[in-house]
mmCIF file of N, CA and C in Angstrom:
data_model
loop_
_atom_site.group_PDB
_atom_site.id
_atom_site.type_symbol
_atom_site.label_atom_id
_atom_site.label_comp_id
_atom_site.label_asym_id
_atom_site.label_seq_id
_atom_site.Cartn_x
_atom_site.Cartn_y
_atom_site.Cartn_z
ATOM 1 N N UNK A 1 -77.615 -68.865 24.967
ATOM 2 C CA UNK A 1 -76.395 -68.259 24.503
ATOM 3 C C UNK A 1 -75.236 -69.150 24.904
ATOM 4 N N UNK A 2 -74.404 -69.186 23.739
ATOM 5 C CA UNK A 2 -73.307 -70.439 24.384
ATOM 6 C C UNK A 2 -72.084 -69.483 24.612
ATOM 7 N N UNK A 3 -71.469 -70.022 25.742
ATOM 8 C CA UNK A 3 -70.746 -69.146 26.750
ATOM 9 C C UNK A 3 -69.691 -70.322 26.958
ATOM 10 N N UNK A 4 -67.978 -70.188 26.749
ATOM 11 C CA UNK A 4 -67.213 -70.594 27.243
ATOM 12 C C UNK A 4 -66.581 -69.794 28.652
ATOM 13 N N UNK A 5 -66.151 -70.724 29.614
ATOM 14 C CA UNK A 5 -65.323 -70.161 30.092
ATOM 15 C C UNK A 5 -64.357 -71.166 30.893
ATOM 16 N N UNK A 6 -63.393 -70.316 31.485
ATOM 17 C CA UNK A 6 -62.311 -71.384 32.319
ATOM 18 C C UNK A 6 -62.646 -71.398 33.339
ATOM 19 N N UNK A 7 -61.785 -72.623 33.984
ATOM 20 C CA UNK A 7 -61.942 -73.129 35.186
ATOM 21 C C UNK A 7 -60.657 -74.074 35.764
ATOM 22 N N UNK A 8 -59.905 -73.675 36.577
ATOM 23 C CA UNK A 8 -58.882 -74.810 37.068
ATOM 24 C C UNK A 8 -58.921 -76.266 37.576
ATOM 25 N N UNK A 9 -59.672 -77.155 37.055
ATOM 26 C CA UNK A 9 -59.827 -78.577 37.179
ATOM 27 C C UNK A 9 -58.844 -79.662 36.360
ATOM 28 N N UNK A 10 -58.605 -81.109 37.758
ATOM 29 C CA UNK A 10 -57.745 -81.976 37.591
ATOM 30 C C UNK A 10 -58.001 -82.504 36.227
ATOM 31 N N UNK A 11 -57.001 -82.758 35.353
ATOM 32 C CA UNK A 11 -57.150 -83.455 34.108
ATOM 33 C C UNK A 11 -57.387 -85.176 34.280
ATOM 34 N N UNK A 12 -57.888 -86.033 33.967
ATOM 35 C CA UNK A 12 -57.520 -87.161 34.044
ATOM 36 C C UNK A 12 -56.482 -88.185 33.283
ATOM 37 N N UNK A 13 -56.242 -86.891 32.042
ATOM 38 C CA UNK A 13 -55.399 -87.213 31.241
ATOM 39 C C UNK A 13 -53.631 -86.954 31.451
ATOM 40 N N UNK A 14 -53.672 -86.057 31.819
ATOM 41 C CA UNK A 14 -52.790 -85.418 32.307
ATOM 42 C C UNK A 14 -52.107 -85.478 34.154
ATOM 43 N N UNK A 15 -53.202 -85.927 34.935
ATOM 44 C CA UNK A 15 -53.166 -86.345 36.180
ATOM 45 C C UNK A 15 -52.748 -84.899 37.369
ATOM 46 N N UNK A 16 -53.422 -83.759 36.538
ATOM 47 C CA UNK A 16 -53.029 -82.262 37.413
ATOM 48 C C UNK A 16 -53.786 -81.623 37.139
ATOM 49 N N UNK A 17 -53.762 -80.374 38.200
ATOM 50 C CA UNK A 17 -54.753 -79.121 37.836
ATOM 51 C C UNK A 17 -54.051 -78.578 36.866
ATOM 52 N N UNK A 18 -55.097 -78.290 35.952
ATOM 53 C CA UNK A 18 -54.595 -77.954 34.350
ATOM 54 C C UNK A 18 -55.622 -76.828 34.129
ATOM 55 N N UNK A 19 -55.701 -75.996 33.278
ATOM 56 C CA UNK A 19 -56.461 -74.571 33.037
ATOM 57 C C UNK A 19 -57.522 -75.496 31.859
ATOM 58 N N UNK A 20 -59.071 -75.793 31.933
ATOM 59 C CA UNK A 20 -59.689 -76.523 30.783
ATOM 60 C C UNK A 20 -60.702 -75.187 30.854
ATOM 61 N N UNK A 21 -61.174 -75.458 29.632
ATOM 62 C CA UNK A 21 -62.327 -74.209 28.586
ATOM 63 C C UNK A 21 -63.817 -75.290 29.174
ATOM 64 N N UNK A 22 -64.400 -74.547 29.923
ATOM 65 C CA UNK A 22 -66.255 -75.206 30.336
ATOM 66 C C UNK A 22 -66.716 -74.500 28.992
ATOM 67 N N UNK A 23 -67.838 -75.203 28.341
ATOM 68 C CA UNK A 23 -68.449 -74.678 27.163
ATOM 69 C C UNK A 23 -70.181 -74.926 27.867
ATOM 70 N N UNK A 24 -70.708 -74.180 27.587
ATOM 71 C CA UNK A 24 -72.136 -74.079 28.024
ATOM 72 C C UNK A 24 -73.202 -73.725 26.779
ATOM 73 N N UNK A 25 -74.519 -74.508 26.707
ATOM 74 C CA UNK A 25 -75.094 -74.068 25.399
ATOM 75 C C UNK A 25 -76.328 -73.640 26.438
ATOM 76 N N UNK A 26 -76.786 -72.609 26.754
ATOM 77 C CA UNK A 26 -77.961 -71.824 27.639
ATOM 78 C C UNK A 26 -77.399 -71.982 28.749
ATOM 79 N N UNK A 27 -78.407 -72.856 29.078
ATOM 80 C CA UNK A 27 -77.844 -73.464 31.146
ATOM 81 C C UNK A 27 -77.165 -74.449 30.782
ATOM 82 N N UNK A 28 -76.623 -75.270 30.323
ATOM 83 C CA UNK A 28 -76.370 -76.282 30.331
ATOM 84 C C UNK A 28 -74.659 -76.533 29.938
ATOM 85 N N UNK A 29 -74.158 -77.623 30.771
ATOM 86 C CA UNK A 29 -72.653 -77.832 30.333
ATOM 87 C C UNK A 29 -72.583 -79.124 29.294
ATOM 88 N N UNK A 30 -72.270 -78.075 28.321
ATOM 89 C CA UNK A 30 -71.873 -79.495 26.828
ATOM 90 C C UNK A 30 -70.696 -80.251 27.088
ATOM 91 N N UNK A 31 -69.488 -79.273 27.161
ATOM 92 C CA UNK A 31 -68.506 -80.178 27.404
ATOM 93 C C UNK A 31 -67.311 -79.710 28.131
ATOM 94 N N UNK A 32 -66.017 -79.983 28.429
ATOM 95 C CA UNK A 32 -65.171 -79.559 29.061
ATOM 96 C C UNK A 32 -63.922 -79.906 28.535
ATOM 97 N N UNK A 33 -62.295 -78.854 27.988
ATOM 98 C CA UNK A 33 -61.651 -79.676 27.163
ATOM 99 C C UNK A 33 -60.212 -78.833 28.009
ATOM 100 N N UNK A 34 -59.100 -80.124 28.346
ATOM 101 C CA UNK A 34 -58.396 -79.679 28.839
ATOM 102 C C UNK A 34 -57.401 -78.831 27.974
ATOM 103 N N UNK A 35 -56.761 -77.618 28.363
ATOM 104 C CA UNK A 35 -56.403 -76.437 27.481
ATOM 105 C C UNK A 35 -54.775 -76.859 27.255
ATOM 106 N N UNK A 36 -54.024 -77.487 28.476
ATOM 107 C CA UNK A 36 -53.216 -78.416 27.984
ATOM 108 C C UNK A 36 -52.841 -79.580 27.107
ATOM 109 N N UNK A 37 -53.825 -80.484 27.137
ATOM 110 C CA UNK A 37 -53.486 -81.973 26.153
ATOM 111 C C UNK A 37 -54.601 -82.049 25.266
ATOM 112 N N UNK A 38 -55.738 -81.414 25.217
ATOM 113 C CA UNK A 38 -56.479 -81.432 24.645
ATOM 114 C C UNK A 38 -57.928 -82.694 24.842
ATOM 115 N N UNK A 39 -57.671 -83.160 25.946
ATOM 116 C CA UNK A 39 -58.622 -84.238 26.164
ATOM 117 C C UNK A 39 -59.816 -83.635 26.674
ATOM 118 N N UNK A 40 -60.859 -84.037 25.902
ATOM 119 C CA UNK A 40 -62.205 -83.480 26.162
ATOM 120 C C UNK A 40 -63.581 -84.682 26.144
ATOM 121 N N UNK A 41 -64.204 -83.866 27.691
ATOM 122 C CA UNK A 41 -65.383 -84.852 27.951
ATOM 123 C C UNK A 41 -66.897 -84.194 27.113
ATOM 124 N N UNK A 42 -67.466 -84.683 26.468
ATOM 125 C CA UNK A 42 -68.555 -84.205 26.110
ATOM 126 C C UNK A 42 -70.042 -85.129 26.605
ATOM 127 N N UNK A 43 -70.974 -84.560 26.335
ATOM 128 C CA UNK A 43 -71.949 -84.988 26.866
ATOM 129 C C UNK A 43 -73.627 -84.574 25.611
ATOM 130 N N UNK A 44 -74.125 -86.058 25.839
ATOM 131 C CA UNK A 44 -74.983 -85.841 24.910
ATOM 132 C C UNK A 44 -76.619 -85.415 25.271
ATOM 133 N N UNK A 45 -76.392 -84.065 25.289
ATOM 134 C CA UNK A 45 -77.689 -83.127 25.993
ATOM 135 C C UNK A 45 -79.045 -82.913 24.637
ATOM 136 N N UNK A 46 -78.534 -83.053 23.613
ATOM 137 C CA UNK A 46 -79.923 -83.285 23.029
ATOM 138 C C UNK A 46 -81.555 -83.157 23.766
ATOM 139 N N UNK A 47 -81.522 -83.438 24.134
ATOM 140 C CA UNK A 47 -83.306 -83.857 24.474
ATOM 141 C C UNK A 47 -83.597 -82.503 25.931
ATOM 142 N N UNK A 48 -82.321 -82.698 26.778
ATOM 143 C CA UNK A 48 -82.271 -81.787 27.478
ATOM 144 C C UNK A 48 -81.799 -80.579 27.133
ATOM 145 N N UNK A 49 -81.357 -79.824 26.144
ATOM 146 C CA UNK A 49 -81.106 -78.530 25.860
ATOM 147 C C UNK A 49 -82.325 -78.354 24.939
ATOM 148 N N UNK A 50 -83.492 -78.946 24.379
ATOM 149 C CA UNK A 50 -84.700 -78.794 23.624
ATOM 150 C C UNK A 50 -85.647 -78.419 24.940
ATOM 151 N N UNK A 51 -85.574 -79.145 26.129
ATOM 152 C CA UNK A 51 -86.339 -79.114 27.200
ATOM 153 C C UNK A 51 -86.192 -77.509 27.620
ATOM 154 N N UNK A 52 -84.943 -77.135 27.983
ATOM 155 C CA UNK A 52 -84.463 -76.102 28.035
ATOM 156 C C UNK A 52 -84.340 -74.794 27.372
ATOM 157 N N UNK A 53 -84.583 -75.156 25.881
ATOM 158 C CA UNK A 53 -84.714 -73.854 25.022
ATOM 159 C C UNK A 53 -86.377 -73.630 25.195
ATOM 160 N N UNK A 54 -87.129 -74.465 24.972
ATOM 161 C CA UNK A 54 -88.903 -74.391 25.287
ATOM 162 C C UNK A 54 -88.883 -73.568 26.665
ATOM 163 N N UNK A 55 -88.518 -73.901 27.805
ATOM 164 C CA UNK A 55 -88.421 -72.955 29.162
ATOM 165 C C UNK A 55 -88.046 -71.500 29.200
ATOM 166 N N UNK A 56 -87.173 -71.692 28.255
ATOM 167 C CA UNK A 56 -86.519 -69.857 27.852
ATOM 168 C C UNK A 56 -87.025 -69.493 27.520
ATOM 169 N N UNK A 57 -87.786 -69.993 26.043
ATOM 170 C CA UNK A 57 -88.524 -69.000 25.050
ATOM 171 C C UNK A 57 -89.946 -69.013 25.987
ATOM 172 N N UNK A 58 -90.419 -69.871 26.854
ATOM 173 C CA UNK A 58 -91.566 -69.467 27.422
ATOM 174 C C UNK A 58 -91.900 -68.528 28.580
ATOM 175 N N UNK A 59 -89.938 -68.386 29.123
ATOM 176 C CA UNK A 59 -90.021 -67.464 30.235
ATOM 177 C C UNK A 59 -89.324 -66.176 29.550
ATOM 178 N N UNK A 60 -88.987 -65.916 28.159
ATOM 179 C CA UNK A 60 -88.492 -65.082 27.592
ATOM 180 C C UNK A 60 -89.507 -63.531 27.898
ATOM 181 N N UNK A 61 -90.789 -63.255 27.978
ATOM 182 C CA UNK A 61 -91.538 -62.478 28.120
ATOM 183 C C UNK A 61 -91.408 -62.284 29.219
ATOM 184 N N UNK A 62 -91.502 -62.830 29.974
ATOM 185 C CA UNK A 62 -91.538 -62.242 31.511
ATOM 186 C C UNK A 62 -90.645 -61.806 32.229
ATOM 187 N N UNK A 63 -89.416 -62.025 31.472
ATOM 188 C CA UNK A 63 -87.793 -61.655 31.879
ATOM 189 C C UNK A 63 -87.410 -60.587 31.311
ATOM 190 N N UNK A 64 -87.964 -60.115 30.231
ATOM 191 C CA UNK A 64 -87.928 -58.897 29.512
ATOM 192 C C UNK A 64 -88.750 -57.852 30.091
ATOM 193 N N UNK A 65 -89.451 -58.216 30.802
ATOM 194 C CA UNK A 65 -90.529 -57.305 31.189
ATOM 195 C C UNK A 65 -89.573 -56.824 33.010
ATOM 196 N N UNK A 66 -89.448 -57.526 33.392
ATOM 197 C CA UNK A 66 -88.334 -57.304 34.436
ATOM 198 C C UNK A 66 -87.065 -56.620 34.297
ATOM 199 N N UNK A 67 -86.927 -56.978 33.337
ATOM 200 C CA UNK A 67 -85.656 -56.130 33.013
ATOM 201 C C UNK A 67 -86.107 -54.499 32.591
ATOM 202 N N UNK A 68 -86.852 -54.505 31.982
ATOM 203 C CA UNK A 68 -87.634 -53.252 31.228
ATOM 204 C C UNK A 68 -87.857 -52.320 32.362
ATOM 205 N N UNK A 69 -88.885 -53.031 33.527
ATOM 206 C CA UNK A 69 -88.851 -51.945 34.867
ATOM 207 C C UNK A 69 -88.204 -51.784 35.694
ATOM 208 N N UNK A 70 -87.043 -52.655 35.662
ATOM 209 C CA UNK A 70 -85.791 -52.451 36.269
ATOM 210 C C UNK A 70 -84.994 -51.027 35.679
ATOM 211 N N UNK A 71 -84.378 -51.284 34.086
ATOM 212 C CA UNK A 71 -84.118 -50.206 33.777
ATOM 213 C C UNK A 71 -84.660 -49.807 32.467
ATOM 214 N N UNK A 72 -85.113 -49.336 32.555
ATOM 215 C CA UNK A 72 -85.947 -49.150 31.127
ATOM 216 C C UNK A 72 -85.129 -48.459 29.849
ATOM 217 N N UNK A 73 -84.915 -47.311 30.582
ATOM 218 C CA UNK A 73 -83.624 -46.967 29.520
ATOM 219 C C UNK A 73 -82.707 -47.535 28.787
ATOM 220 N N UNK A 74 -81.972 -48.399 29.645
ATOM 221 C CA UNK A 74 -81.135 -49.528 29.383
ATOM 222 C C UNK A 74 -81.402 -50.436 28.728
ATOM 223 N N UNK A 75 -82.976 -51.130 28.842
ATOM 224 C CA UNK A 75 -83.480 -51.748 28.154
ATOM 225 C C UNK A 75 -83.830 -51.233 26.724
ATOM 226 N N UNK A 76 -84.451 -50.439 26.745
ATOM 227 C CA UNK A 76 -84.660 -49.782 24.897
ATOM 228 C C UNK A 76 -83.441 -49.679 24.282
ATOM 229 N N UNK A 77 -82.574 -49.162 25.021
ATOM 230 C CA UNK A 77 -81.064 -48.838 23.919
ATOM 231 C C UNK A 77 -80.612 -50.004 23.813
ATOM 232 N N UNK A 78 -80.637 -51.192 24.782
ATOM 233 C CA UNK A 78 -79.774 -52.420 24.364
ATOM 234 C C UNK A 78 -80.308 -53.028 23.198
ATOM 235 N N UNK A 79 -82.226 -52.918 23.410
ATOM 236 C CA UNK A 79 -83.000 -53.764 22.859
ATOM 237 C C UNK A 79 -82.603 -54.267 21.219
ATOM 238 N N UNK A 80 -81.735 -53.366 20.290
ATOM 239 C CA UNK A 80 -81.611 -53.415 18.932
ATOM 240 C C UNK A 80 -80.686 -54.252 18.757
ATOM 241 N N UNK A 81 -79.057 -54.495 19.322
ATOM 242 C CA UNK A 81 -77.932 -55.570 19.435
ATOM 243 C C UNK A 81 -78.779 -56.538 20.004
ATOM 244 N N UNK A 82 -78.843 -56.696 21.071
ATOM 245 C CA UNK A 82 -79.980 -58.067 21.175
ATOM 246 C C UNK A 82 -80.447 -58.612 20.731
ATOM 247 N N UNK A 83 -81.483 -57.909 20.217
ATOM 248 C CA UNK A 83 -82.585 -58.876 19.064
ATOM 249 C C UNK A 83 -81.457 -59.155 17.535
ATOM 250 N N UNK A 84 -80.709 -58.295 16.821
ATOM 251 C CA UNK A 84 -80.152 -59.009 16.209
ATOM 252 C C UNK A 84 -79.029 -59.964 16.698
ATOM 253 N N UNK A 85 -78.700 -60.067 17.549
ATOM 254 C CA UNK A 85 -77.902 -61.219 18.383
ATOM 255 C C UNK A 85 -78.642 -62.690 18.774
ATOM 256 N N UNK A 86 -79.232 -62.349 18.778
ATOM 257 C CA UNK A 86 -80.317 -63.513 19.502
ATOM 258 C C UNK A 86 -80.347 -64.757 18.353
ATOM 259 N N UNK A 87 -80.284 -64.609 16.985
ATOM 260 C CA UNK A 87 -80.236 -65.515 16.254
ATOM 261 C C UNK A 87 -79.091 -66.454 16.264
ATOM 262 N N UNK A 88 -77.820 -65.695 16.021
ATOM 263 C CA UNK A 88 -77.077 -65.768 16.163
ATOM 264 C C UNK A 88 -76.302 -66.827 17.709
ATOM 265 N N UNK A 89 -76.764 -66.086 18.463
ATOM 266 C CA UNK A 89 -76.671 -67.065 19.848
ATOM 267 C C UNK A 89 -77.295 -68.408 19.510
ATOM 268 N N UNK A 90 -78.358 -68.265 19.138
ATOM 269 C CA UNK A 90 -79.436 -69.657 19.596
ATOM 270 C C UNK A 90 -78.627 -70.803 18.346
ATOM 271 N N UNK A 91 -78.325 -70.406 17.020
ATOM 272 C CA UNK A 91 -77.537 -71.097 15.934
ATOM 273 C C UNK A 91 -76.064 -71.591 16.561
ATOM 274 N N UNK A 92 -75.283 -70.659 17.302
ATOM 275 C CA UNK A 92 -74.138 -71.351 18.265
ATOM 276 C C UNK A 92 -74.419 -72.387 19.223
ATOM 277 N N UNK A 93 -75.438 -72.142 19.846
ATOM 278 C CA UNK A 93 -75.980 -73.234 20.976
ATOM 279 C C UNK A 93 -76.565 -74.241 20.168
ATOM 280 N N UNK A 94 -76.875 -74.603 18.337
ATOM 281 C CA UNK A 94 -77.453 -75.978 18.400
ATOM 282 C C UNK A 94 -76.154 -76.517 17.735
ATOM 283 N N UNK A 95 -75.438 -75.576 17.252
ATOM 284 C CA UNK A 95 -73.893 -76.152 16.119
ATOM 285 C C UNK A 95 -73.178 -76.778 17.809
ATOM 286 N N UNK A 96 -73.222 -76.293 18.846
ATOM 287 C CA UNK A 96 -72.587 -77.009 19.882
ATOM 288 C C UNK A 96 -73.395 -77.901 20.699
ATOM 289 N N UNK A 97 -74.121 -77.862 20.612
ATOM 290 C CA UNK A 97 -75.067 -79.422 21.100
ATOM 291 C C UNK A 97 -75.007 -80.460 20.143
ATOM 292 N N UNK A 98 -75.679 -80.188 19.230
ATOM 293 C CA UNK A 98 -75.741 -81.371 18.003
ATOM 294 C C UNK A 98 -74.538 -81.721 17.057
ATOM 295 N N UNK A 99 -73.727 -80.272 17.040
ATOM 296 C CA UNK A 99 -71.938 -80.772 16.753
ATOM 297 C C UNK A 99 -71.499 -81.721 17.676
ATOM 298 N N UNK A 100 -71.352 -81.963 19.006
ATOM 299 C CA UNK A 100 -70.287 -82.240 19.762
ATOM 300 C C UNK A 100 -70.893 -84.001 19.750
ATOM 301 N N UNK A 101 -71.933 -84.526 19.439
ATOM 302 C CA UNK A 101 -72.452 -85.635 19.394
ATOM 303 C C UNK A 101 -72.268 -86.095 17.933
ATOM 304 N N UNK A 102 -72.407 -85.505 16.687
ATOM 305 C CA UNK A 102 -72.160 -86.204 16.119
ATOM 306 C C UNK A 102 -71.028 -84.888 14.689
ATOM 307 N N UNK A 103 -69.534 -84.963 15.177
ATOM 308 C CA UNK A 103 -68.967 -84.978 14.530
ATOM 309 C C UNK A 103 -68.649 -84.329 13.570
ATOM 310 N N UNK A 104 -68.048 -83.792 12.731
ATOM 311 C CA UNK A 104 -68.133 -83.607 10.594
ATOM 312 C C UNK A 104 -66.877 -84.088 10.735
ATOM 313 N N UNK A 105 -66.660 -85.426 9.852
ATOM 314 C CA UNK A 105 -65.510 -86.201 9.771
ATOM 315 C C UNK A 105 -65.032 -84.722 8.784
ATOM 316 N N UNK A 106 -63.433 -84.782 8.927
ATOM 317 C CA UNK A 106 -62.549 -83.972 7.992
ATOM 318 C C UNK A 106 -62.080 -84.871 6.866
ATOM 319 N N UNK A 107 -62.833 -84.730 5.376
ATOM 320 C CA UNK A 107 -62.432 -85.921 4.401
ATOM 321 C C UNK A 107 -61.069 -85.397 3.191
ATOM 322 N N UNK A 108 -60.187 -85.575 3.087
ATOM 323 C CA UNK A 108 -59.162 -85.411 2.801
ATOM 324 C C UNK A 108 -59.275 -85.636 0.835
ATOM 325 N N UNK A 109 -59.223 -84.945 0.163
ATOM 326 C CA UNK A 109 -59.298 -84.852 -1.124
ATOM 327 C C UNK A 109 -58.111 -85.866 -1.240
ATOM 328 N N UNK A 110 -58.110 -87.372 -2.351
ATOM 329 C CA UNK A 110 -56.898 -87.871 -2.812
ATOM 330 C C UNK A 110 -56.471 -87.878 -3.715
ATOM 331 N N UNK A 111 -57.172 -86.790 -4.667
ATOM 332 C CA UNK A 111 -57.056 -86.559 -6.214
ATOM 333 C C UNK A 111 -55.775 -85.930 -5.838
ATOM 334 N N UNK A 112 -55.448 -84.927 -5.422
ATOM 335 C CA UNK A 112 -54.544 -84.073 -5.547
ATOM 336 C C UNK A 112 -53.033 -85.147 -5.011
ATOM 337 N N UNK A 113 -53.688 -85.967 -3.986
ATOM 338 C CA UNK A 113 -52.217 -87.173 -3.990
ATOM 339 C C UNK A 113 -51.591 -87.718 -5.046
ATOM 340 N N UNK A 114 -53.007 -88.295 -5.697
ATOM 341 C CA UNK A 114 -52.501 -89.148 -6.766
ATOM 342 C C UNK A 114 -52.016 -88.521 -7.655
ATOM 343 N N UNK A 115 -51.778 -87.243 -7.928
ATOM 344 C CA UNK A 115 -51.513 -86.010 -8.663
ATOM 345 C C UNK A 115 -49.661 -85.481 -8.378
ATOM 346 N N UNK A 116 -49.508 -85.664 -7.166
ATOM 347 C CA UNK A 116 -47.914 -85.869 -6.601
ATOM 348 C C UNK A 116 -48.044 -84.224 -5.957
ATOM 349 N N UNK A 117 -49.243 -83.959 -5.882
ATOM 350 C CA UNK A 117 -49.542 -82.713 -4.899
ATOM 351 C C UNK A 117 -49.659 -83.013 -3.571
ATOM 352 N N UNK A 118 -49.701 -81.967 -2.955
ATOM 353 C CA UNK A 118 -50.138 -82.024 -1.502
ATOM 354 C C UNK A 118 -51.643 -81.600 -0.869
ATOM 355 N N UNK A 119 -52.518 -82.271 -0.609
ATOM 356 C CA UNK A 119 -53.624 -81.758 -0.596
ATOM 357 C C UNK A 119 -54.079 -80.490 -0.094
ATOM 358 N N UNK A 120 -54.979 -79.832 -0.144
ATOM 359 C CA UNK A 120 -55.014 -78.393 -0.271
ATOM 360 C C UNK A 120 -54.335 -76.995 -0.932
ATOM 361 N N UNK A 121 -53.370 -77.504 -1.399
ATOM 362 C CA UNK A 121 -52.722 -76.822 -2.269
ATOM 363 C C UNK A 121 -52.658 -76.829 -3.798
ATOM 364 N N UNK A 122 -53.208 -76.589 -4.507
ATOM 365 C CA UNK A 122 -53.553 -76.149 -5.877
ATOM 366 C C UNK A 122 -52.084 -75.697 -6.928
#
């Protein structure tokens, strides 16, 4: 499940404690982006967030089952948001692993320039 959250760490860009967004795809830290200037470190976890999703889904049974006799109740009523969540999570965690490495350039329509328009506007 990919999980942002904050954290008060020195910018290097900026040269201060600045408020930056930690982004996490399961266990793992993808990247870190300062909430002031916008400078962001990313990191290319590929191979290790595959290592990592195989560990989940293999300890996924046995963590459910813990949870279940922990509270069982709790467990059946959650069980329905969950499972339809779960797709959903795991599709955020690869758009932010395999996004943050490689990109979607933003390609700028020039028909509408050469047109004496402004692009995106019709």
């Amino acid at each position: 499940m990919s999980k942002v959250e904050n954290a008060a760490l020195v910018c290097s860009r900026c040269g201060e404690e600045t408020p930056h967004d930690v982004a996490y795809a399961g266990r793992l830290l993808v990247k870190i982006t300062c909430t002031r200037c916008g400078k962001t470190f990313e990191r290319d976890l590929r191979a290790e967030y595959l290592t990592d999703l195989r560990r989940r889904v293999a300890t996924k049974p046995k963590r459910m089952l813990k949870r279940f006799c922990r509270h069982p109740l709790g467990f059946v009523s959650s069980l329905p948001k969950t499972v339809a969540a779960k797709p959903r999570d795991l599709l955020t965690d690869v758009s932010l692993v395999w996004g943050t490495v490689r990109p979607r350039p933003h390609r700028r329509s020039t028909r509408m320039c050469d047109r004496g328009q402004q692009p995106g506007k019709r």
